[in-house]
């Protein structure tokens, strides 16, 4: 599977073009039943490594999920990470910034949710919104900031730099940053929007803003492409996975998470020799209690 991951990984060494990447599994010619089995195996491996990561407490893992509406971020999180110990995983969803959040720098609301080392944090959307929707909709024009900070020619360009520097800082602080973009096609998004409209259980997920964002599909494509090209790096790569078939998306996401956990290679802490030597004594004491 390493070869599959390689074709979807972008670390700044090659140019990323969104329209050249698949949105389904046809290119990879995989068998669904086999993929489902592999996903289940990956989940078990992720659980085992996450337990060690939590116990060791040396590195933290930040997983960032970005995507268009209806690409399947929520269900991907539920299915891939559903079997891990919830004590070691935190999920944060970022919507439109609150008044308080807008009164701080754009990294503030995400940085405050950074996990302690040993933990995994999943950001359902993230500070990347500030170079995506903020760029496309030019929302920064309404920010209450000094004029010198809001020059239209370089406000987004500077944020790319801030993000690159921030993610390198995290890596130097013993964190791994795994960034995933779920690449859904316009046709599949329409199909899922229709399902939301027709299904009473999914009506609440649909909003009129979904259509207004869909109307500027090309503008968002350009923004995603720019953001990934400007922020992909060796220590914080992007993965752009096809999202038209959720079963395949979940498998690829599980592969990427498993891959980074293997690179961390967490180990259970070893007791100091003096404490380890006392284990037999403690065991004997407990056995005597049972008698």
XYZ file of N, CA, C and O in Angstrom, residues 91-279:
756
model
N -11.444 15.365 19.404
C -11.909 15.833 18.109
C -12.468 17.240 18.259
O -13.265 17.507 19.160
N -12.030 18.134 17.379
C -12.503 19.517 17.395
C -13.016 19.886 16.009
O -12.342 19.651 15.016
N -14.208 20.468 15.966
C -14.779 20.936 14.705
C -14.788 22.457 14.694
O -15.227 23.083 15.666
N -14.302 23.029 13.622
C -14.200 24.477 13.532
C -15.213 25.027 12.536
O -15.186 24.695 11.353
N -16.103 25.852 13.052
C -17.126 26.500 12.230
C -16.709 27.950 11.991
O -15.542 28.308 12.100
N -17.681 28.785 11.711
C -17.409 30.218 11.546
C -16.866 30.766 12.858
O -17.379 30.457 13.937
N -15.804 31.561 12.823
C -15.194 32.066 14.062
C -16.179 32.864 14.911
O -17.009 33.610 14.384
N -16.077 32.698 16.221
C -16.902 33.471 17.146
C -16.319 34.873 17.290
O -15.217 35.165 16.808
N -17.039 35.748 17.970
C -16.554 37.115 18.206
C -15.228 37.082 18.954
O -14.288 37.808 18.617
N -15.151 36.224 19.974
C -13.916 36.124 20.754
C -12.754 35.636 19.892
O -11.638 36.157 19.977
N -13.014 34.644 19.045
C -11.956 34.095 18.197
C -11.451 35.129 17.185
O -10.253 35.186 16.890
N -12.348 35.956 16.687
C -11.948 36.987 15.725
C -11.117 38.090 16.382
O -10.439 38.849 15.693
N -11.152 38.154 17.689
C -10.370 39.159 18.409
C -8.936 38.700 18.658
O -8.135 39.430 19.237
N -8.610 37.476 18.209
C -7.267 36.917 18.352
C -6.659 36.660 16.970
O -7.325 36.803 15.949
N -5.383 36.261 16.959
C -4.748 35.879 15.701
C -5.413 34.616 15.151
O -6.056 33.859 15.887
N -5.255 34.366 13.856
C -6.020 33.297 13.210
C -5.614 31.897 13.659
O -6.372 30.948 13.492
N -4.441 31.751 14.256
C -4.009 30.444 14.744
C -4.490 30.168 16.171
O -4.430 29.031 16.640
N -4.975 31.184 16.848
C -5.265 31.091 18.280
C -6.273 30.006 18.623
O -6.060 29.201 19.519
N -7.390 29.961 17.908
C -8.448 29.024 18.306
C -8.046 27.569 18.105
O -8.536 26.687 18.791
N -7.146 27.308 17.162
C -6.664 25.939 16.973
C -5.518 25.631 17.924
O -5.438 24.522 18.481
N -4.636 26.590 18.116
C -3.480 26.361 18.983
C -3.901 26.040 20.413
O -3.263 25.229 21.085
N -4.982 26.631 20.878
C -5.444 26.383 22.252
C -5.957 24.952 22.430
O -6.094 24.461 23.556
N -6.256 24.274 21.301
C -6.726 22.887 21.354
C -5.644 21.878 20.987
O -5.938 20.700 20.778
N -4.413 22.354 20.904
C -3.312 21.435 20.614
C -3.223 20.388 21.725
O -3.282 20.732 22.907
N -3.108 19.116 21.386
C -3.083 18.087 22.429
C -1.757 18.063 23.169
O -0.735 18.529 22.658
N -1.780 17.549 24.377
C -0.502 17.319 25.052
C 0.189 16.152 24.366
O -0.452 15.348 23.689
N 1.487 16.043 24.539
C 2.218 14.930 23.925
C 1.707 13.602 24.484
O 1.462 13.472 25.682
N 1.539 12.656 23.603
C 0.932 11.379 23.961
C -0.503 11.270 23.478
O -1.070 10.184 23.411
N -1.082 12.409 23.105
C -2.479 12.448 22.671
C -2.570 12.633 21.158
O -1.618 13.071 20.507
N -3.740 12.322 20.620
C -4.070 12.584 19.221
C -5.208 13.601 19.196
O -6.217 13.427 19.885
N -5.047 14.654 18.419
C -6.132 15.611 18.201
C -6.510 15.573 16.730
O -5.647 15.543 15.852
N -7.808 15.551 16.469
C -8.316 15.575 15.100
C -9.051 16.888 14.903
O -10.009 17.189 15.630
N -8.591 17.681 13.945
C -9.247 18.943 13.621
C -10.121 18.748 12.382
O -9.611 18.507 11.291
N -11.429 18.822 12.594
C -12.388 18.779 11.497
C -12.507 20.207 10.971
O -13.213 21.023 11.523
N -11.764 20.510 9.912
C -11.431 21.850 9.468
C -10.450 22.434 10.500
O -10.253 21.861 11.567
N -9.836 23.554 10.154
C -8.727 24.031 10.985
C -8.357 25.458 10.626
O -9.150 26.184 10.006
N -7.136 25.836 10.986
C -6.638 27.165 10.618
C -6.498 27.319 9.108
O -6.319 28.436 8.615
N -6.621 26.226 8.372
C -6.573 26.334 6.912
C -7.793 27.053 6.341
O -7.753 27.546 5.203
N -8.863 27.143 7.118
C -10.015 27.910 6.661
C -9.631 29.362 6.378
O -10.246 30.037 5.551
N -8.574 29.835 7.057
C -8.141 31.223 6.903
C -7.353 31.464 5.626
O -6.984 32.611 5.336
N -7.080 30.408 4.853
C -6.507 30.585 3.519
C -7.392 29.897 2.474
O -6.989 29.717 1.328
N -8.609 29.538 2.890
C -9.568 28.920 1.968
C -10.796 29.820 1.841
O -10.829 30.712 1.010
N -11.786 29.638 2.724
C -12.985 30.473 2.636
C -12.656 31.941 2.844
O -13.237 32.822 2.188
N -11.713 32.234 3.718
C -11.336 33.631 3.955
C -10.731 34.247 2.691
O -10.968 35.410 2.370
N -9.969 33.430 1.959
C -9.383 33.899 0.705
C -10.444 34.059 -0.380
O -10.525 35.103 -1.048
N -11.263 33.025 -0.562
C -12.260 33.031 -1.643
C -13.282 34.147 -1.434
O -13.639 34.876 -2.378
N -13.745 34.295 -0.198
C -14.785 35.275 0.106
C -14.213 36.636 0.520
O -14.977 37.565 0.806
N -12.879 36.731 0.582
C -12.196 37.966 1.000
C -12.740 38.477 2.342
O -12.979 39.681 2.541
N -12.939 37.561 3.270
C -13.509 37.913 4.565
C -12.588 38.804 5.387
O -13.040 39.542 6.262
N -11.303 38.729 5.112
C -10.340 39.530 5.878
C -10.594 41.031 5.728
O -10.171 41.822 6.582
N -11.292 41.425 4.689
C -11.578 42.847 4.480
C -12.428 43.424 5.606
O -12.425 44.635 5.841
N -13.172 42.566 6.280
C -14.052 43.029 7.361
C -13.440 42.839 8.743
O -14.101 43.104 9.753
N -12.199 42.362 8.805
C -11.565 42.138 10.099
C -11.182 43.463 10.736
O -10.748 44.411 10.060
N -11.333 43.529 12.045
C -10.977 44.730 12.803
C -9.490 44.671 13.151
O -9.100 44.332 14.262
N -8.676 44.977 12.156
C -7.224 44.909 12.308
C -6.589 46.148 11.676
O -7.231 46.865 10.899
N -5.337 46.367 12.002
C -4.613 47.490 11.419
C -4.527 47.321 9.899
O -4.385 46.205 9.396
N -4.593 48.443 9.177
C -4.569 48.395 7.717
C -3.307 47.728 7.179
O -3.343 47.067 6.138
N -2.200 47.896 7.884
C -0.941 47.310 7.414
C -1.008 45.786 7.356
O -0.221 45.152 6.647
N -1.941 45.191 8.098
C -2.065 43.725 8.146
C -3.024 43.183 7.098
O -3.139 41.962 6.947
N -3.716 44.072 6.397
C -4.798 43.632 5.524
C -4.588 44.036 4.070
O -5.551 44.223 3.324
N -3.345 44.165 3.650
C -3.081 44.479 2.253
C -3.496 43.291 1.390
O -2.992 42.178 1.562
N -4.386 43.542 0.465
C -4.967 42.456 -0.323
C -3.914 41.671 -1.092
O -4.053 40.477 -1.320
N -2.829 42.310 -1.444
C -1.806 41.656 -2.258
C -1.009 40.600 -1.505
O -0.460 39.679 -2.100
N -0.959 40.696 -0.157
C -0.088 39.753 0.555
C -0.652 39.169 1.846
O 0.029 38.419 2.519
N -1.906 39.478 2.210
C -2.441 38.960 3.470
C -2.484 37.430 3.468
O -2.100 36.784 4.447
N -2.925 36.811 2.380
C -2.998 35.350 2.315
C -1.598 34.756 2.161
O -1.275 33.737 2.776
N -0.770 35.397 1.360
C 0.608 34.926 1.176
C 1.339 34.855 2.510
O 2.072 33.902 2.790
N 1.132 35.845 3.361
C 1.779 35.846 4.673
C 1.224 34.738 5.559
O 1.951 34.150 6.356
N -0.057 34.450 5.405
C -0.637 33.379 6.222
C -0.094 32.013 5.812
O 0.051 31.133 6.658
N 0.188 31.827 4.537
C 0.850 30.584 4.125
C 2.173 30.440 4.886
O 2.500 29.367 5.395
N 2.929 31.520 4.937
C 4.222 31.500 5.626
C 4.037 31.226 7.115
O 4.776 30.434 7.710
N 3.046 31.861 7.734
C 2.788 31.643 9.151
C 2.451 30.180 9.424
O 2.886 29.599 10.424
N 1.663 29.580 8.529
C 1.290 28.170 8.686
C 2.507 27.268 8.534
O 2.709 26.344 9.330
N 3.323 27.519 7.530
C 4.541 26.711 7.349
C 5.428 26.792 8.592
O 5.911 25.772 9.092
N 5.627 28.000 9.086
C 6.474 28.190 10.268
C 5.863 27.522 11.499
O 6.569 26.915 12.310
N 4.550 27.636 11.639
C 3.853 27.048 12.787
C 3.980 25.530 12.784
O 4.266 24.917 13.823
N 3.803 24.912 11.620
C 3.877 23.451 11.548
C 5.303 22.949 11.737
O 5.510 21.863 12.296
N 6.276 23.728 11.312
C 7.667 23.354 11.572
C 7.970 23.494 13.064
O 8.690 22.673 13.645
N 7.403 24.512 13.677
C 7.544 24.699 15.129
C 6.947 23.508 15.876
O 7.541 23.001 16.848
N 5.786 23.043 15.438
C 5.159 21.880 16.083
C 6.044 20.645 15.947
O 6.211 19.884 16.909
N 6.604 20.449 14.766
C 7.486 19.294 14.558
C 8.700 19.371 15.492
O 9.093 18.367 16.090
N 9.255 20.555 15.632
C 10.408 20.745 16.514
C 10.035 20.619 17.987
O 10.908 20.475 18.845
N 8.732 20.694 18.272
C 8.246 20.566 19.648
C 7.714 19.163 19.934
O 6.986 18.949 20.892
N 8.066 18.199 19.067
C 7.717 16.786 19.230
C 6.255 16.479 18.900
O 5.611 15.672 19.565
N 5.770 17.143 17.852
C 4.452 16.837 17.317
C 4.575 16.423 15.857
O 5.456 16.894 15.140
N 3.685 15.552 15.423
C 3.550 15.214 14.008
C 2.256 15.854 13.506
O 1.238 15.836 14.206
N 2.313 16.403 12.307
C 1.129 17.011 11.703
C 0.777 16.241 10.433
O 1.571 16.185 9.493
N -0.377 15.606 10.450
C -0.857 14.824 9.313
C -2.046 15.561 8.701
O -3.084 15.726 9.352
N -1.887 16.027 7.463
C -2.908 16.851 6.822
C -3.559 16.074 5.680
O -2.868 15.565 4.793
N -4.885 15.997 5.719
C -5.618 15.195 4.742
C -6.709 16.038 4.092
O -7.518 16.678 4.775
N -6.727 16.029 2.766
C -7.802 16.668 2.007
C -8.616 15.578 1.330
O -8.068 14.751 0.592
N -9.920 15.556 1.585
C -10.813 14.577 0.972
C -11.348 15.163 -0.328
O -12.105 16.143 -0.330
N -10.960 14.549 -1.425
C -11.226 15.076 -2.767
C -12.506 14.483 -3.352
O -12.483 13.426 -3.978
N -13.614 15.162 -3.144
C -14.907 14.693 -3.645
C -15.205 15.371 -4.981
O -14.853 16.527 -5.210
N -15.854 14.647 -5.881
C -16.217 15.213 -7.181
C -17.473 16.069 -7.055
O -18.266 15.924 -6.108
N -17.673 16.951 -8.022
C -18.857 17.811 -8.023
C -20.120 16.974 -8.184
O -21.165 17.269 -7.584
N -20.033 15.904 -8.976
C -21.185 15.025 -9.193
C -21.576 14.292 -7.911
O -22.759 14.197 -7.569
N -20.584 13.784 -7.188
C -20.866 13.059 -5.951
C -21.383 14.013 -4.878
O -22.267 13.637 -4.095
N -20.855 15.222 -4.827
C -21.365 16.187 -3.856
C -22.845 16.464 -4.108
O -23.648 16.513 -3.170
N -23.211 16.629 -5.377
C -24.620 16.860 -5.724
C -25.483 15.693 -5.259
O -26.563 15.887 -4.681
N -25.003 14.479 -5.488
C -25.745 13.278 -5.082
C -25.962 13.259 -3.573
O -27.064 12.953 -3.098
N -24.942 13.612 -2.822
C -25.057 13.595 -1.358
C -25.922 14.736 -0.846
O -26.648 14.578 0.152
N -25.885 15.880 -1.523
C -26.793 16.975 -1.169
C -28.240 16.544 -1.379
O -29.122 16.836 -0.559
N -28.508 15.858 -2.495
C -29.861 15.381 -2.774
C -30.321 14.399 -1.699
O -31.486 14.416 -1.282
N -29.418 13.544 -1.242
C -29.745 12.594 -0.170
C -30.120 13.335 1.097
O -31.055 12.946 1.815
N -29.394 14.412 1.388
C -29.689 15.193 2.589
C -31.067 15.852 2.499
O -31.806 15.924 3.487
N -31.411 16.315 1.317
C -32.706 16.976 1.129
C -33.849 15.956 1.222
O -34.893 16.220 1.819
N -33.632 14.769 0.663
C -34.691 13.754 0.598
C -34.837 12.934 1.876
O -35.871 12.302 2.087
N -33.807 12.922 2.713
C -33.840 12.095 3.923
C -34.100 12.947 5.158
O -33.374 13.897 5.444
N -35.149 12.601 5.907
C -35.495 13.349 7.112
C -34.359 13.287 8.146
O -34.122 14.237 8.890
N -33.654 12.149 8.168
C -32.565 11.987 9.128
C -31.367 12.864 8.788
O -30.500 13.117 9.645
N -31.297 13.336 7.530
C -30.135 14.122 7.101
C -30.471 15.571 6.757
O -29.584 16.345 6.407
N -31.752 15.954 6.873
C -32.156 17.321 6.530
C -31.343 18.372 7.276
O -30.988 19.417 6.711
N -31.054 18.081 8.529
C -30.385 19.072 9.380
C -28.982 19.408 8.893
O -28.422 20.457 9.223
N -28.401 18.495 8.082
C -27.053 18.722 7.574
C -27.017 19.707 6.412
O -25.954 20.234 6.076
N -28.191 19.936 5.780
C -28.195 20.766 4.582
C -28.465 22.223 4.929
O -29.288 22.538 5.791
N -27.759 23.109 4.221
C -27.924 24.544 4.424
C -27.902 25.233 3.066
O -27.255 24.768 2.123
N -28.615 26.342 2.975
C -28.616 27.097 1.718
C -27.210 27.566 1.358
O -26.894 27.744 0.175
N -26.365 27.738 2.377
C -24.988 28.167 2.113
C -24.203 27.087 1.353
O -23.228 27.395 0.667
N -24.647 25.829 1.469
C -23.985 24.753 0.720
C -24.062 25.028 -0.781
O -23.101 24.768 -1.519
N -25.188 25.549 -1.231
C -25.357 25.828 -2.657
C -24.566 27.066 -3.087
O -24.007 27.093 -4.183
N -24.505 28.070 -2.215
C -23.750 29.270 -2.577
C -22.257 28.976 -2.659
O -21.550 29.529 -3.512
N -21.770 28.064 -1.804
C -20.364 27.670 -1.864
C -20.115 26.797 -3.102
O -19.080 26.912 -3.754
N -21.073 25.956 -3.417
C -20.945 25.078 -4.591
C -20.901 25.905 -5.885
O -20.234 25.520 -6.849
N -21.570 27.043 -5.877
C -21.626 27.884 -7.074
C -20.262 28.442 -7.462
O -20.059 28.852 -8.608
N -19.340 28.475 -6.507
C -17.984 28.962 -6.804
C -16.978 27.814 -6.628
O -15.923 27.968 -6.026
N -17.348 26.685 -7.170
C -16.531 25.468 -7.096
C -15.106 25.706 -7.598
O -14.135 25.312 -6.968
N -14.979 26.354 -8.746
C -13.660 26.565 -9.352
C -12.775 27.460 -8.495
O -11.567 27.243 -8.401
N -13.386 28.474 -7.884
C -12.615 29.359 -7.011
C -12.060 28.584 -5.811
O -10.905 28.796 -5.404
N -12.865 27.689 -5.270
C -12.387 26.877 -4.147
C -11.326 25.881 -4.603
O -10.365 25.606 -3.873
N -11.485 25.338 -5.794
C -10.468 24.417 -6.318
C -9.113 25.112 -6.375
O -8.091 24.549 -5.974
N -9.108 26.333 -6.870
C -7.867 27.096 -6.959
C -7.308 27.383 -5.566
O -6.086 27.310 -5.343
N -8.188 27.671 -4.608
C -7.739 27.968 -3.241
C -7.137 26.735 -2.575
O -6.107 26.824 -1.899
N -7.771 25.568 -2.750
C -7.228 24.326 -2.197
C -5.869 24.019 -2.821
O -4.918 23.631 -2.121
N -5.779 24.181 -4.123
C -4.536 23.895 -4.826
C -3.411 24.803 -4.329
O -2.295 24.338 -4.044
N -3.697 26.090 -4.190
C -2.692 27.035 -3.698
C -2.281 26.705 -2.261
O -1.090 26.711 -1.930
N -3.259 26.434 -1.416
C -2.968 26.169 -0.003
C -2.075 24.938 0.163
O -1.124 24.940 0.949
N -2.378 23.887 -0.591
C -1.589 22.661 -0.484
C -0.187 22.869 -1.035
O 0.803 22.454 -0.417
N -0.084 23.521 -2.167
C 1.239 23.777 -2.742
C 2.091 24.678 -1.850
O 3.312 24.509 -1.761
N 1.465 25.630 -1.191
C 2.206 26.589 -0.372
C 2.591 26.047 0.999
O 3.503 26.583 1.630
N 1.914 25.001 1.462
C 2.151 24.541 2.840
C 2.591 23.086 2.947
O 2.853 22.608 4.053
N 2.673 22.367 1.834
C 3.157 20.979 1.872
C 4.650 20.992 2.182
O 5.410 21.749 1.584
N 5.063 20.177 3.121
C 6.482 20.117 3.483
C 6.844 18.691 3.884
O 5.971 17.844 4.101
N 8.120 18.437 4.010
C 8.587 17.088 4.349
C 8.087 16.675 5.732
O 7.711 15.521 5.950
N 8.078 17.591 6.677
C 7.667 17.269 8.040
C 6.167 17.417 8.279
O 5.664 16.971 9.312
N 5.462 18.042 7.336
C 4.006 18.200 7.455
C 3.384 18.042 6.066
O 2.889 18.995 5.480
N 3.417 16.819 5.527
C 2.908 16.589 4.166
C 1.386 16.630 4.102
O 0.694 16.484 5.111
N 0.886 16.822 2.903
C -0.544 16.716 2.627
C -0.822 15.371 1.950
O -0.023 14.902 1.147
N -1.972 14.794 2.264
C -2.487 13.638 1.535
C -3.813 14.051 0.905
O -4.691 14.578 1.601
N -3.936 13.829 -0.387
C -5.171 14.181 -1.096
C -5.835 12.887 -1.547
O -5.424 12.272 -2.535
N -6.856 12.452 -0.802
C -7.474 11.153 -1.032
C -8.804 11.261 -1.774
O -9.590 12.181 -1.511
N -9.085 10.326 -2.685
C -10.395 10.299 -3.357
C -11.498 10.087 -2.327
O -11.360 9.275 -1.418
N -12.613 10.826 -2.497
C -13.661 10.785 -1.470
C -15.039 10.405 -2.006
O -16.033 10.505 -1.289
N -15.111 9.951 -3.240
C -16.419 9.573 -3.799
C -16.937 8.256 -3.222
O -18.145 8.020 -3.201
N -16.040 7.384 -2.789
C -16.433 6.102 -2.191
C -15.908 6.072 -0.755
O -14.711 5.953 -0.520
N -16.812 6.172 0.189
C -16.399 6.330 1.581
C -15.587 5.146 2.084
O -14.672 5.304 2.896
N -15.900 3.958 1.622
C -15.170 2.773 2.088
C -13.697 2.849 1.686
O -12.826 2.385 2.425
N -13.428 3.437 0.532
C -12.042 3.544 0.085
C -11.342 4.716 0.771
O -10.173 4.622 1.144
N -12.060 5.808 0.963
C -11.511 6.960 1.680
C -11.060 6.551 3.081
O -9.952 6.900 3.520
N -11.922 5.795 3.764
C -11.601 5.391 5.143
C -10.361 4.508 5.179
O -9.549 4.608 6.098
N -10.233 3.667 4.176
C -9.045 2.812 4.115
C -7.778 3.644 3.946
O -6.788 3.453 4.656
N -7.794 4.573 3.011
C -6.610 5.396 2.762
C -6.258 6.249 3.975
O -5.084 6.404 4.329
N -7.268 6.787 4.631
C -7.023 7.574 5.842
C -6.412 6.692 6.930
O -5.477 7.096 7.620
N -6.925 5.474 7.070
C -6.361 4.553 8.064
C -4.915 4.214 7.737
O -4.076 4.077 8.635
N -4.599 4.091 6.453
C -3.221 3.823 6.040
C -2.293 4.984 6.406
O -1.175 4.782 6.883
N -2.766 6.203 6.177
C -1.952 7.377 6.469
C -1.710 7.521 7.977
O -0.596 7.830 8.410
N -2.747 7.284 8.776
C -2.596 7.376 10.231
C -1.673 6.280 10.737
O -0.793 6.518 11.573
N -1.865 5.075 10.221
C -1.013 3.962 10.625
C 0.439 4.232 10.240
O 1.371 3.946 11.014
N 0.638 4.788 9.074
C 1.991 5.088 8.598
C 2.712 6.061 9.532
O 3.872 5.844 9.894
N 2.035 7.129 9.941
C 2.693 8.115 10.803
C 2.923 7.552 12.206
O 3.938 7.836 12.845
N 2.007 6.712 12.690
C 2.204 6.092 14.008
C 3.393 5.129 13.985
O 4.149 5.035 14.955
N 3.556 4.425 12.869
C 4.713 3.531 12.743
C 6.007 4.332 12.730
O 7.036 3.896 13.283
N 5.987 5.499 12.098
C 7.176 6.340 12.072
C 7.507 6.867 13.467
O 8.679 6.999 13.836
N 6.489 7.174 14.241
C 6.707 7.589 15.629
C 7.283 6.436 16.438
O 8.151 6.609 17.281
N 6.781 5.227 16.144
C 7.231 3.992 16.800
C 7.211 4.107 18.324
O 8.226 3.925 18.998
N 6.044 4.399 18.907
C 5.960 4.539 20.364
C 6.171 3.200 21.072
O 5.856 2.140 20.534
N 6.713 3.283 22.280
C 6.980 2.087 23.084
C 6.428 2.296 24.490
O 6.377 3.416 24.983
N 6.017 1.198 25.104
C 5.591 1.305 26.491
C 6.790 1.678 27.355
O 7.898 1.147 27.157
N 6.618 2.575 28.310
C 7.734 2.959 29.182
C 8.250 1.760 29.980
O 7.475 0.883 30.377
N 9.551 1.733 30.195
C 10.161 0.677 31.018
C 10.343 1.186 32.435
O 10.793 2.308 32.648
N 9.998 0.334 33.386
C 10.177 0.704 34.788
C 11.666 0.786 35.122
O 12.465 0.000 34.591
N 12.058 1.710 35.989
C 13.440 1.718 36.477
C 13.769 0.375 37.127
O 12.881 -0.305 37.661
N 15.016 -0.020 37.044
C 15.416 -1.334 37.561
C 14.997 -1.538 39.012
O 14.577 -2.629 39.399
N 15.112 -0.490 39.816
C 14.760 -0.623 41.248
C 13.272 -0.938 41.425
O 12.910 -1.760 42.277
N 12.425 -0.318 40.596
C 10.985 -0.576 40.695
C 10.634 -1.928 40.092
O 9.797 -2.659 40.624
N 11.278 -2.269 38.968
C 11.009 -3.561 38.339
C 11.366 -4.708 39.264
O 10.690 -5.744 39.293
N 12.425 -4.518 40.041
C 12.878 -5.562 40.965
C 11.857 -5.814 42.066
O 11.836 -6.891 42.678
N 10.995 -4.847 42.332
C 10.005 -4.974 43.395
C 8.695 -5.605 42.936
O 7.828 -5.912 43.759
N 8.551 -5.820 41.634
C 7.291 -6.354 41.129
C 6.949 -7.715 41.735
O 5.794 -8.011 42.036
